[in-house]
Amino acid sequence: MTTRRLSTVLGVLLAATLSPSGLAPTAAAAPAGSGPVTRTPAPAPAPAQYLYSSIGDFDTEVKPLADRPDIAGVQVVVPWKALEPQKGQYDFSAVEEALSYLQARHKKLFVQVQDRFFSAPTRLPNYLLTEPQYAGGAAATTNESGLGPGEPGAVAAQWNPEVRRRFQSLLKALADRFDGRLAGVNLPETATQVDPAKDHSGYTDESYFRAELDNMAFGAKVFKRTKFIQYVNFWPGEWNNDHGYMARTFAFAQAHGVGLGGPDVLPNRQAQMENSYPFFERYRGLLPMVAMAVQEPDFEYTDPSTGKPYTKEEFVDFGGRRLGADVMFWATSAPWLHQPAS
């Protein structure tokens, strides 16, 4: 199983106003552009460096690198279906094995619970896709990035209250088992591009936004000792905070004790600078944790000022000094990981 994926950077142009029931009222009440008064934080220490891999590649990709002295731990991406193979029946054995392996080496573990997939197959529990109350359980997505179009994918229909209830049941079961044992649990990026021509789930930009904030609040509630983090990069239907989604996300995260992060560190990239990056700068030192990832596609981008790929030092400087990252997750293909530790 591969972790490669292309981050989506463009959403649908119009946001609808559907307000599903059962969502956290704070999400609906937060006014656009609102946020707490910021302060000037002290210079942040260098972020801790972690490996990033799918759980299926742990043995082949992680174990050969895990003993490096410059690596503090590992983030593994685990599909929803792998954690809940049958309805209400959870399988955390792979997470337990990874945790035991790392603890023996005094390393830490983050788990990303994956509910969206940037290529086939869609690794969601079968019951979500077949039982009528879930209305298909997922929406087809198109995936584009600064590198061009990607493969069609799918995202769990979190805007359906029944789907979201099942997802939150999974988070609760995961917290019951691992709260305080894992260094962190994170949800994947907010960027998605639901294909309107193929959607039968009732998706709207507004209902998706509200559902994601509801999951953020729930995760922070059940994970009391383990850091809970939401990746946020773009919101469908919004650009440059023109719907207030990005401002409301950061204010909501601070109010609810949710960490934030993102799947890509691309220094000064215009698309990111017009979306999440300014808010990471504004909230630097004000969130419980900031976790940024340098994933496989990021190594294909070049620095416009040099025409060369970004260096490790440039990624770390921007992710840590500018965005305030406490931890950075590196794809195991990062060139510096295949050189001797300094």
mmCIF file of C-alpha atoms in Angstrom:
data_model
loop_
_atom_site.group_PDB
_atom_site.id
_atom_site.type_symbol
_atom_site.label_atom_id
_atom_site.label_comp_id
_atom_site.label_asym_id
_atom_site.label_seq_id
_atom_site.Cartn_x
_atom_site.Cartn_y
_atom_site.Cartn_z
ATOM 1 C CA MET A 1 0.000 0.000 0.000
ATOM 2 C CA THR A 2 1.404 3.384 -0.952
ATOM 3 C CA THR A 3 1.058 6.716 0.790
ATOM 4 C CA ARG A 4 1.539 8.711 -2.386
ATOM 5 C CA ARG A 5 -1.177 11.228 -3.046
ATOM 6 C CA LEU A 6 -1.582 14.577 -4.753
ATOM 7 C CA SER A 7 -2.986 17.341 -2.540
ATOM 8 C CA THR A 8 -6.019 19.029 -4.029
ATOM 9 C CA VAL A 9 -5.718 22.785 -4.289
ATOM 10 C CA LEU A 10 -8.906 23.930 -5.993
ATOM 11 C CA GLY A 11 -12.409 23.515 -4.608
ATOM 12 C CA VAL A 12 -15.840 24.006 -6.124
ATOM 13 C CA LEU A 13 -16.579 27.710 -6.698
ATOM 14 C CA LEU A 14 -19.894 28.025 -4.891
ATOM 15 C CA ALA A 15 -20.698 27.144 -1.270
ATOM 16 C CA ALA A 16 -24.216 25.998 -0.426
ATOM 17 C CA THR A 17 -25.910 26.668 2.894
ATOM 18 C CA LEU A 18 -27.161 23.261 4.049
ATOM 19 C CA SER A 19 -26.895 22.957 7.826
ATOM 20 C CA PRO A 20 -27.070 19.302 8.891
ATOM 21 C CA SER A 21 -28.445 18.427 12.301
ATOM 22 C CA GLY A 22 -26.359 17.117 15.131
ATOM 23 C CA LEU A 23 -23.317 19.326 14.565
ATOM 24 C CA ALA A 24 -21.345 21.212 17.173
ATOM 25 C CA PRO A 25 -23.147 24.567 17.557
ATOM 26 C CA THR A 26 -19.872 26.427 18.039
ATOM 27 C CA ALA A 27 -18.956 25.657 14.435
ATOM 28 C CA ALA A 28 -22.101 27.299 13.157
ATOM 29 C CA ALA A 29 -21.883 30.288 15.485
ATOM 30 C CA ALA A 30 -18.292 31.341 14.773
ATOM 31 C CA PRO A 31 -18.401 34.502 12.619
ATOM 32 C CA ALA A 32 -16.315 34.770 9.494
ATOM 33 C CA GLY A 33 -12.942 36.335 10.169
ATOM 34 C CA SER A 34 -13.220 35.926 13.929
ATOM 35 C CA GLY A 35 -10.309 34.887 16.064
ATOM 36 C CA PRO A 36 -8.604 35.546 19.357
ATOM 37 C CA VAL A 37 -6.159 38.364 19.935
ATOM 38 C CA THR A 38 -2.757 37.082 18.984
ATOM 39 C CA ARG A 39 0.522 37.598 20.761
ATOM 40 C CA THR A 40 4.105 37.542 19.539
ATOM 41 C CA PRO A 41 5.432 34.079 20.424
ATOM 42 C CA ALA A 42 8.986 33.327 21.434
ATOM 43 C CA PRO A 43 11.201 31.773 18.740
ATOM 44 C CA ALA A 44 10.187 28.154 18.317
ATOM 45 C CA PRO A 45 12.685 25.333 18.785
ATOM 46 C CA ALA A 46 13.504 23.202 15.760
ATOM 47 C CA PRO A 47 10.671 20.730 15.058
ATOM 48 C CA ALA A 48 11.130 17.070 15.891
ATOM 49 C CA GLN A 49 11.600 14.907 12.787
ATOM 50 C CA TYR A 50 9.383 11.870 12.191
ATOM 51 C CA LEU A 51 9.004 9.329 9.419
ATOM 52 C CA TYR A 52 5.742 9.106 7.478
ATOM 53 C CA SER A 53 4.425 5.890 5.929
ATOM 54 C CA SER A 54 1.332 3.823 5.343
ATOM 55 C CA ILE A 55 0.807 1.139 7.972
ATOM 56 C CA GLY A 56 1.169 -1.481 5.244
ATOM 57 C CA ASP A 57 4.695 -0.288 4.469
ATOM 58 C CA PHE A 58 5.876 -0.242 8.071
ATOM 59 C CA ASP A 59 8.108 -3.287 7.809
ATOM 60 C CA THR A 60 9.708 -2.393 4.492
ATOM 61 C CA GLU A 61 9.880 1.410 4.677
ATOM 62 C CA VAL A 62 9.965 2.326 8.363
ATOM 63 C CA LYS A 63 12.007 -0.340 10.095
ATOM 64 C CA PRO A 64 15.191 0.276 8.052
ATOM 65 C CA LEU A 65 15.116 3.965 9.096
ATOM 66 C CA ALA A 66 13.556 3.955 12.552
ATOM 67 C CA ASP A 67 16.836 3.607 14.452
ATOM 68 C CA ARG A 68 18.301 6.820 13.049
ATOM 69 C CA PRO A 69 19.251 9.082 15.979
ATOM 70 C CA ASP A 70 17.731 12.108 14.203
ATOM 71 C CA ILE A 71 14.283 10.477 14.015
ATOM 72 C CA ALA A 72 11.962 10.945 16.999
ATOM 73 C CA GLY A 73 9.178 8.676 15.825
ATOM 74 C CA VAL A 74 6.803 7.655 13.053
ATOM 75 C CA GLN A 75 3.443 8.706 11.664
ATOM 76 C CA VAL A 76 1.470 5.874 10.065
ATOM 77 C CA VAL A 77 -1.559 6.327 7.818
ATOM 78 C CA VAL A 78 -4.243 3.723 8.532
ATOM 79 C CA PRO A 79 -7.371 3.373 6.353
ATOM 80 C CA TRP A 80 -10.724 3.349 8.131
ATOM 81 C CA LYS A 81 -11.454 -0.149 6.798
ATOM 82 C CA ALA A 82 -8.262 -1.546 8.330
ATOM 83 C CA LEU A 83 -9.346 -0.290 11.746
ATOM 84 C CA GLU A 84 -12.985 -1.388 11.394
ATOM 85 C CA PRO A 85 -13.138 -4.406 9.078
ATOM 86 C CA GLN A 86 -16.682 -5.223 10.231
ATOM 87 C CA LYS A 87 -19.330 -2.908 11.609
ATOM 88 C CA GLY A 88 -18.538 -2.209 15.237
ATOM 89 C CA GLN A 89 -15.648 -4.695 15.253
ATOM 90 C CA TYR A 90 -12.305 -2.958 15.557
ATOM 91 C CA ASP A 91 -8.877 -4.302 14.714
ATOM 92 C CA PHE A 92 -6.042 -2.322 16.230
ATOM 93 C CA SER A 93 -3.462 -5.083 15.995
ATOM 94 C CA ALA A 94 -1.324 -3.362 13.350
ATOM 95 C CA VAL A 95 -1.204 -0.178 15.432
ATOM 96 C CA GLU A 96 -0.276 -2.186 18.527
ATOM 97 C CA GLU A 97 2.544 -3.912 16.667
ATOM 98 C CA ALA A 98 3.937 -0.634 15.343
ATOM 99 C CA LEU A 99 3.671 0.958 18.778
ATOM 100 C CA SER A 100 5.462 -1.921 20.488
ATOM 101 C CA TYR A 101 8.253 -1.855 17.913
ATOM 102 C CA LEU A 102 8.792 1.878 18.353
ATOM 103 C CA GLN A 103 8.485 1.924 22.142
ATOM 104 C CA ALA A 104 11.260 -0.651 22.358
ATOM 105 C CA ARG A 105 13.429 1.905 20.532
ATOM 106 C CA HIS A 106 12.200 4.885 22.585
ATOM 107 C CA LYS A 107 10.385 6.348 19.598
ATOM 108 C CA LYS A 108 6.877 7.804 19.403
ATOM 109 C CA LEU A 109 3.904 7.006 17.181
ATOM 110 C CA PHE A 110 1.294 9.198 15.468
ATOM 111 C CA VAL A 111 -1.682 7.652 13.667
ATOM 112 C CA GLN A 112 -3.502 9.320 10.768
ATOM 113 C CA VAL A 113 -7.019 7.913 10.442
ATOM 114 C CA GLN A 114 -7.676 7.960 6.708
ATOM 115 C CA ASP A 115 -11.228 8.528 5.481
ATOM 116 C CA ARG A 116 -10.362 9.687 1.941
ATOM 117 C CA PHE A 117 -8.411 8.116 -0.858
ATOM 118 C CA PHE A 118 -6.721 9.771 -3.790
ATOM 119 C CA SER A 119 -6.824 6.679 -5.968
ATOM 120 C CA ALA A 120 -8.664 3.357 -6.077
ATOM 121 C CA PRO A 121 -9.546 1.289 -4.163
ATOM 122 C CA THR A 122 -11.684 3.105 -1.615
ATOM 123 C CA ARG A 123 -10.661 1.563 1.695
ATOM 124 C CA LEU A 124 -13.812 2.323 3.668
ATOM 125 C CA PRO A 125 -15.795 -0.350 5.568
ATOM 126 C CA ASN A 126 -18.104 -2.265 3.259
ATOM 127 C CA TYR A 127 -21.183 -1.577 5.376
ATOM 128 C CA LEU A 128 -20.790 2.171 4.757
ATOM 129 C CA LEU A 129 -20.963 1.581 1.031
ATOM 130 C CA THR A 130 -23.889 -0.851 1.071
ATOM 131 C CA GLU A 131 -26.299 -0.137 3.949
ATOM 132 C CA PRO A 132 -29.043 2.315 2.945
ATOM 133 C CA GLN A 133 -28.808 4.679 5.933
ATOM 134 C CA TYR A 134 -25.363 5.776 4.736
ATOM 135 C CA ALA A 135 -26.616 6.785 1.267
ATOM 136 C CA GLY A 136 -23.576 5.300 -0.446
ATOM 137 C CA GLY A 137 -21.201 6.268 2.357
ATOM 138 C CA ALA A 138 -18.780 8.179 0.145
ATOM 139 C CA ALA A 139 -18.531 10.702 -2.674
ATOM 140 C CA ALA A 140 -16.392 10.411 -5.778
ATOM 141 C CA THR A 141 -13.613 12.999 -6.024
ATOM 142 C CA THR A 142 -11.403 14.488 -8.686
ATOM 143 C CA ASN A 143 -7.858 15.234 -7.603
ATOM 144 C CA GLU A 144 -5.764 18.063 -8.957
ATOM 145 C CA SER A 145 -2.628 19.707 -7.671
ATOM 146 C CA GLY A 146 0.136 21.994 -8.768
ATOM 147 C CA LEU A 147 1.586 18.940 -10.483
ATOM 148 C CA GLY A 148 -1.522 18.372 -12.617
ATOM 149 C CA PRO A 149 -4.592 16.099 -12.500
ATOM 150 C CA GLY A 150 -4.520 12.972 -10.363
ATOM 151 C CA GLU A 151 -6.502 9.756 -10.322
ATOM 152 C CA PRO A 152 -10.181 9.767 -9.305
ATOM 153 C CA GLY A 153 -10.677 9.045 -5.630
ATOM 154 C CA ALA A 154 -13.321 9.088 -2.898
ATOM 155 C CA VAL A 155 -14.032 10.746 0.438
ATOM 156 C CA ALA A 156 -16.221 9.421 3.246
ATOM 157 C CA ALA A 157 -19.537 11.306 3.360
ATOM 158 C CA GLN A 158 -18.913 12.855 6.775
ATOM 159 C CA TRP A 159 -21.718 15.367 6.070
ATOM 160 C CA ASN A 160 -24.154 12.440 6.422
ATOM 161 C CA PRO A 161 -24.850 12.313 10.199
ATOM 162 C CA GLU A 162 -25.004 8.499 10.147
ATOM 163 C CA VAL A 163 -21.593 8.215 8.482
ATOM 164 C CA ARG A 164 -20.140 10.743 10.884
ATOM 165 C CA ARG A 165 -21.608 8.875 13.862
ATOM 166 C CA ARG A 166 -19.794 5.721 12.773
ATOM 167 C CA PHE A 167 -16.539 7.633 12.282
ATOM 168 C CA GLN A 168 -16.794 9.149 15.729
ATOM 169 C CA SER A 169 -17.467 5.694 17.178
ATOM 170 C CA LEU A 170 -14.163 4.635 15.641
ATOM 171 C CA LEU A 171 -12.367 7.623 17.177
ATOM 172 C CA LYS A 172 -13.881 6.789 20.563
ATOM 173 C CA ALA A 173 -12.755 3.161 20.338
ATOM 174 C CA LEU A 174 -9.285 4.281 19.294
ATOM 175 C CA ALA A 175 -9.126 6.690 22.242
ATOM 176 C CA ASP A 176 -10.310 4.021 24.685
ATOM 177 C CA ARG A 177 -7.411 1.835 23.574
ATOM 178 C CA PHE A 178 -4.602 4.320 22.923
ATOM 179 C CA ASP A 179 -5.225 7.639 24.682
ATOM 180 C CA GLY A 180 -1.974 8.534 26.397
ATOM 181 C CA ARG A 181 -0.079 5.793 24.588
ATOM 182 C CA LEU A 182 0.081 7.455 21.175
ATOM 183 C CA ALA A 183 1.893 10.753 20.735
ATOM 184 C CA GLY A 184 -0.830 11.971 18.413
ATOM 185 C CA VAL A 185 -3.820 11.140 16.231
ATOM 186 C CA ASN A 186 -4.606 13.239 13.188
ATOM 187 C CA LEU A 187 -7.306 13.503 10.564
ATOM 188 C CA PRO A 188 -6.344 14.056 6.924
ATOM 189 C CA GLU A 189 -6.371 17.256 4.924
ATOM 190 C CA THR A 190 -9.510 19.345 4.497
ATOM 191 C CA ALA A 191 -8.958 19.798 0.761
ATOM 192 C CA THR A 192 -11.262 17.682 -1.346
ATOM 193 C CA GLN A 193 -12.941 17.956 -4.726
ATOM 194 C CA VAL A 194 -16.246 16.128 -4.798
ATOM 195 C CA ASP A 195 -17.264 15.352 -8.372
ATOM 196 C CA PRO A 196 -20.757 16.894 -8.730
ATOM 197 C CA ALA A 197 -21.527 14.768 -11.783
ATOM 198 C CA LYS A 198 -21.111 11.581 -9.751
ATOM 199 C CA ASP A 199 -22.299 12.638 -6.317
ATOM 200 C CA HIS A 200 -25.506 11.240 -4.832
ATOM 201 C CA SER A 201 -24.631 11.846 -1.192
ATOM 202 C CA GLY A 202 -26.081 15.327 -0.702
ATOM 203 C CA TYR A 203 -22.692 17.005 -0.437
ATOM 204 C CA THR A 204 -22.379 20.762 -0.073
ATOM 205 C CA ASP A 205 -19.318 22.799 0.840
ATOM 206 C CA GLU A 206 -21.062 24.135 3.959
ATOM 207 C CA SER A 207 -22.205 20.733 5.224
ATOM 208 C CA TYR A 208 -18.716 19.325 4.683
ATOM 209 C CA PHE A 209 -17.133 22.225 6.592
ATOM 210 C CA ARG A 210 -19.493 21.830 9.534
ATOM 211 C CA ALA A 211 -18.978 18.071 9.642
ATOM 212 C CA GLU A 212 -15.202 18.431 9.743
ATOM 213 C CA LEU A 213 -15.402 20.868 12.659
ATOM 214 C CA ASP A 214 -17.759 18.512 14.456
ATOM 215 C CA ASN A 215 -15.190 15.713 14.111
ATOM 216 C CA MET A 216 -12.486 18.054 15.381
ATOM 217 C CA ALA A 217 -14.450 18.840 18.533
ATOM 218 C CA PHE A 218 -15.279 15.177 19.101
ATOM 219 C CA GLY A 219 -11.694 14.031 18.671
ATOM 220 C CA ALA A 220 -10.394 16.603 21.137
ATOM 221 C CA LYS A 221 -13.051 15.488 23.614
ATOM 222 C CA VAL A 222 -12.150 11.785 23.588
ATOM 223 C CA PHE A 223 -8.369 12.144 23.289
ATOM 224 C CA LYS A 224 -7.488 13.751 26.602
ATOM 225 C CA ARG A 225 -3.778 12.872 26.813
ATOM 226 C CA THR A 226 -2.882 12.130 23.210
ATOM 227 C CA LYS A 227 -2.639 15.188 20.935
ATOM 228 C CA PHE A 228 -5.501 15.391 18.453
ATOM 229 C CA ILE A 229 -4.761 17.167 15.177
ATOM 230 C CA GLN A 230 -6.685 18.177 12.081
ATOM 231 C CA TYR A 231 -4.817 18.762 8.830
ATOM 232 C CA VAL A 232 -6.104 21.924 7.150
ATOM 233 C CA ASN A 233 -4.832 23.255 3.857
ATOM 234 C CA PHE A 234 -7.754 24.348 1.643
ATOM 235 C CA TRP A 235 -11.532 24.392 2.006
ATOM 236 C CA PRO A 236 -13.730 23.514 -0.985
ATOM 237 C CA GLY A 237 -15.619 26.523 -2.264
ATOM 238 C CA GLU A 238 -13.235 28.983 -0.619
ATOM 239 C CA TRP A 239 -10.171 30.890 -1.664
ATOM 240 C CA ASN A 240 -8.234 33.335 0.492
ATOM 241 C CA ASN A 241 -10.752 32.993 3.359
ATOM 242 C CA ASP A 242 -13.544 34.520 1.248
ATOM 243 C CA HIS A 243 -16.152 32.441 3.127
ATOM 244 C CA GLY A 244 -14.448 32.718 6.499
ATOM 245 C CA TYR A 245 -13.898 28.957 6.688
ATOM 246 C CA MET A 246 -10.169 29.185 7.323
ATOM 247 C CA ALA A 247 -10.477 31.869 9.998
ATOM 248 C CA ARG A 248 -13.254 29.942 11.726
ATOM 249 C CA THR A 249 -11.213 26.732 11.621
ATOM 250 C CA PHE A 250 -8.243 28.216 13.440
ATOM 251 C CA ALA A 251 -10.385 30.014 16.015
ATOM 252 C CA PHE A 252 -12.383 26.816 16.572
ATOM 253 C CA ALA A 253 -9.208 24.746 16.959
ATOM 254 C CA GLN A 254 -7.784 27.105 19.555
ATOM 255 C CA ALA A 255 -11.063 27.195 21.480
ATOM 256 C CA HIS A 256 -11.412 23.389 21.514
ATOM 257 C CA GLY A 257 -7.784 22.442 22.086
ATOM 258 C CA VAL A 258 -7.285 20.896 18.650
ATOM 259 C CA GLY A 259 -3.867 20.840 17.028
ATOM 260 C CA LEU A 260 -3.581 21.721 13.351
ATOM 261 C CA GLY A 261 -1.209 20.805 10.580
ATOM 262 C CA GLY A 262 -0.961 20.107 6.909
ATOM 263 C CA PRO A 263 0.072 17.469 4.419
ATOM 264 C CA ASP A 264 2.588 19.585 2.493
ATOM 265 C CA VAL A 265 5.337 22.053 3.334
ATOM 266 C CA LEU A 266 5.921 24.115 0.208
ATOM 267 C CA PRO A 267 7.810 27.309 1.097
ATOM 268 C CA ASN A 268 6.019 30.488 0.014
ATOM 269 C CA ARG A 269 3.863 28.617 -2.494
ATOM 270 C CA GLN A 270 1.240 31.115 -3.688
ATOM 271 C CA ALA A 271 -1.781 28.811 -3.377
ATOM 272 C CA GLN A 272 -0.922 27.910 0.203
ATOM 273 C CA MET A 273 -0.020 31.508 1.047
ATOM 274 C CA GLU A 274 -3.543 32.498 0.001
ATOM 275 C CA ASN A 275 -5.146 29.848 2.191
ATOM 276 C CA SER A 276 -3.823 28.139 5.335
ATOM 277 C CA TYR A 277 -0.242 29.418 5.676
ATOM 278 C CA PRO A 278 -1.028 32.964 6.899
ATOM 279 C CA PHE A 279 -3.186 31.485 9.635
ATOM 280 C CA PHE A 280 -0.441 29.155 10.797
ATOM 281 C CA GLU A 281 1.783 32.219 11.098
ATOM 282 C CA ARG A 282 -0.875 34.163 12.970
ATOM 283 C CA TYR A 283 -1.564 31.308 15.402
ATOM 284 C CA ARG A 284 2.056 30.273 15.890
ATOM 285 C CA GLY A 285 2.479 29.352 19.556
ATOM 286 C CA LEU A 286 -1.276 29.495 20.216
ATOM 287 C CA LEU A 287 -2.314 25.929 19.328
ATOM 288 C CA PRO A 288 -1.699 22.723 21.311
ATOM 289 C CA MET A 289 0.428 21.351 18.482
ATOM 290 C CA VAL A 290 1.299 22.058 14.877
ATOM 291 C CA ALA A 291 2.312 19.065 12.754
ATOM 292 C CA MET A 292 3.410 19.500 9.152
ATOM 293 C CA ALA A 293 4.252 16.788 6.638
ATOM 294 C CA VAL A 294 6.676 16.668 3.733
ATOM 295 C CA GLN A 295 5.150 14.019 1.511
ATOM 296 C CA GLU A 296 6.187 12.368 -1.742
ATOM 297 C CA PRO A 297 4.855 14.958 -4.222
ATOM 298 C CA ASP A 298 6.617 17.781 -2.361
ATOM 299 C CA PHE A 299 10.000 16.583 -3.580
ATOM 300 C CA GLU A 300 8.838 17.190 -7.177
ATOM 301 C CA TYR A 301 8.288 20.916 -6.638
ATOM 302 C CA THR A 302 11.125 23.358 -7.283
ATOM 303 C CA ASP A 303 12.058 26.615 -5.626
ATOM 304 C CA PRO A 304 11.101 29.331 -8.159
ATOM 305 C CA SER A 305 14.097 31.428 -7.114
ATOM 306 C CA THR A 306 16.621 28.669 -7.865
ATOM 307 C CA GLY A 307 14.824 26.242 -10.160
ATOM 308 C CA LYS A 308 16.026 23.434 -7.895
ATOM 309 C CA PRO A 309 14.135 21.116 -5.533
ATOM 310 C CA TYR A 310 13.704 22.407 -2.012
ATOM 311 C CA THR A 311 16.379 21.257 0.408
ATOM 312 C CA LYS A 312 15.790 19.690 3.803
ATOM 313 C CA GLU A 313 16.976 22.914 5.428
ATOM 314 C CA GLU A 314 14.472 24.977 3.446
ATOM 315 C CA PHE A 315 11.615 22.654 4.379
ATOM 316 C CA VAL A 316 12.587 22.701 8.068
ATOM 317 C CA ASP A 317 13.153 26.443 8.199
ATOM 318 C CA PHE A 318 9.812 27.250 6.601
ATOM 319 C CA GLY A 319 7.850 24.551 8.441
ATOM 320 C CA GLY A 320 9.343 25.410 11.814
ATOM 321 C CA ARG A 321 10.252 29.102 11.795
ATOM 322 C CA ARG A 322 7.394 30.354 9.599
ATOM 323 C CA LEU A 323 4.580 27.897 10.285
ATOM 324 C CA GLY A 324 5.486 27.000 13.861
ATOM 325 C CA ALA A 325 5.634 23.217 13.389
ATOM 326 C CA ASP A 326 6.377 21.242 16.532
ATOM 327 C CA VAL A 327 6.824 18.066 14.509
ATOM 328 C CA MET A 328 7.477 17.328 10.843
ATOM 329 C CA PHE A 329 6.598 14.044 9.163
ATOM 330 C CA TRP A 330 8.841 12.997 6.270
ATOM 331 C CA ALA A 331 8.029 10.547 3.506
ATOM 332 C CA THR A 332 10.561 7.740 3.668
ATOM 333 C CA SER A 333 11.670 8.672 0.135
ATOM 334 C CA ALA A 334 13.162 11.954 1.413
ATOM 335 C CA PRO A 335 16.735 12.062 0.050
ATOM 336 C CA TRP A 336 18.304 13.032 3.381
ATOM 337 C CA LEU A 337 16.922 9.894 5.018
ATOM 338 C CA HIS A 338 19.119 7.818 2.740
ATOM 339 C CA GLN A 339 22.285 9.566 3.792
ATOM 340 C CA PRO A 340 24.154 9.013 7.079
ATOM 341 C CA ALA A 341 22.654 10.847 10.041
ATOM 342 C CA SER A 342 24.617 13.960 10.921
#
